[in-house]
Phi, psi and omega in degrees: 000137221244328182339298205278328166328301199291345176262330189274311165313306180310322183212099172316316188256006155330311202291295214308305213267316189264342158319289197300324163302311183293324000143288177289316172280358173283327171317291198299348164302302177273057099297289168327300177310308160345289195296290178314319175276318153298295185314341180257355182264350166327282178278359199282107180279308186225183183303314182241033181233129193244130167273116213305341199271336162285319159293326173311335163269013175282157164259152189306354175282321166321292179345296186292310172328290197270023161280304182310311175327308169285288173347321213280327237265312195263358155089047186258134173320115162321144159300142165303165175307311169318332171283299173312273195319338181291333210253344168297307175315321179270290192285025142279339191251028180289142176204178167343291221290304208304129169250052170308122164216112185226103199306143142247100170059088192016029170255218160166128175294132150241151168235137162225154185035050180053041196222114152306130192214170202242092207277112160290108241252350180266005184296150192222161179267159187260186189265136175312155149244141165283099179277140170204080161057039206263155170280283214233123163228119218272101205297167165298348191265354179064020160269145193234168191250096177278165198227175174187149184222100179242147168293125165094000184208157189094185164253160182258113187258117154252136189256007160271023154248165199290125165234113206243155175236119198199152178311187182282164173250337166199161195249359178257007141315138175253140176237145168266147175252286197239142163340292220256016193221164185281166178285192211232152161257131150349293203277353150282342195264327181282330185300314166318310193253048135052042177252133151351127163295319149358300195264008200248358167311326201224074135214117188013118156212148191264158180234149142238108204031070174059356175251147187272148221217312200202177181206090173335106170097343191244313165222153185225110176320131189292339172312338201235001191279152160303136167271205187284315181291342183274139172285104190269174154209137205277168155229154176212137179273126174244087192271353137322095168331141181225152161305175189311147184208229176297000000 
């Protein structure tokens, strides 16, 4: 390139002076970036989760930062200005109330409780499983059901009736929870432990010959328990990826 010799003749201190600007703008990047990254371990509840009543207090130049930050984080396409500003405009007015849902690169912002959350949008819901005494079970959805046998605890299984592990099926199935209390619906029990409408379509619960027993990790029919002497067996929901499995 014949361009820069020649510029560099002409004005000798062209290499020092413009060296010295990148020079200057790379501080002020990694400073921003700096800047950006406390602010974002500040509002960060969990890995895909933001607490949106702590960012709303950010200016919106914070703001915008640590929203591309987190994006940045999952390796997700910056969002246009336009967008960006659409998703600043909304978690400024957040509340209870808010059903922020705004797509980015096959992902998507969603809000509950006063929460931002970083939605993957090809997650599917899974194929039911036929339990047989399986430790571990890997959903089609690659989420996994982990298993156990413990004294005094869990439920009393005959396994030689059909036990399926499958999504809710009516969100208006009922659990007796406690001896002394009315049974519970799917959508009190998700409303209670404050899981995502999102997430409660596709989330684990066990049948024994179609009746539910139990909704993993969250309720367990008093009906199906292990006494103190008796051996049970636990289940637990693992909403991690896992390798390949059932």
């Amino acid at each position: 390139n014949k361009v820069i010799p020649l510029i560099k003749k002409r004005f000798p201190q062209f290499a020092r002076t413009s060296g010295r600007s990148i020079r200057h703008m790379a501080d002020a990047y990694n400073y921003q970036n700096s800047m950006s990254a406390e602010l974002y371990k500040n509002v960060l509840e969990s890995t895909h989760q933001i607490n949106s009543l702590k960012l709303k207090k950010l200016s919106d130049y914070d703001m915008g930062n640590v929203i591309r930050f987190w994006l940045n984080e999952h390796q997700v396409l910056m969002p246009s200005i336009k967008v960006l500003g659409q998703i600043i405009s909304q978690v400024k007015k957040i509340d209870l109330e808010s059903r922020i849902n705004i797509k980015i690169d096959g992902m998507s912002i969603r809000s509950y409780n006063n929460s931002l959350f970083l939605i993957n949008n090809s997650e599917n819901s899974f194929k039911p499983v036929l339990w047989k005494n399986h430790n571990k079970v890997i959903l089609s959805n690659n989420k996994e059901v982990l298993t156990g046998k413990i004294v005094g605890e869990g439920f009393l299984l005959d396994t030689s009736k059909i036990i399926h592990i499958d999504k809710p099926r009516n969100m208006n199935l009922k659990i007796k929870i406690k001896a002394n209390q009315p049974a519970r619906s799917l959508k009190y029990i998700f409303q209670e432990n404050k899981i995502p409408p999102w997430e409660r379509e596709n989330y684990p619960c066990l049948y024994v010959e179609d009746k539910l027993i139990a909704v993993i990790g969250l309720a367990d029919s008093v009906e199906y328990a292990a006494n103190k002497k008796q051996t049970g067996v636990s289940f637990k929901y693992k909403k991690n990826p896992s390798s390949a499995g059932i």
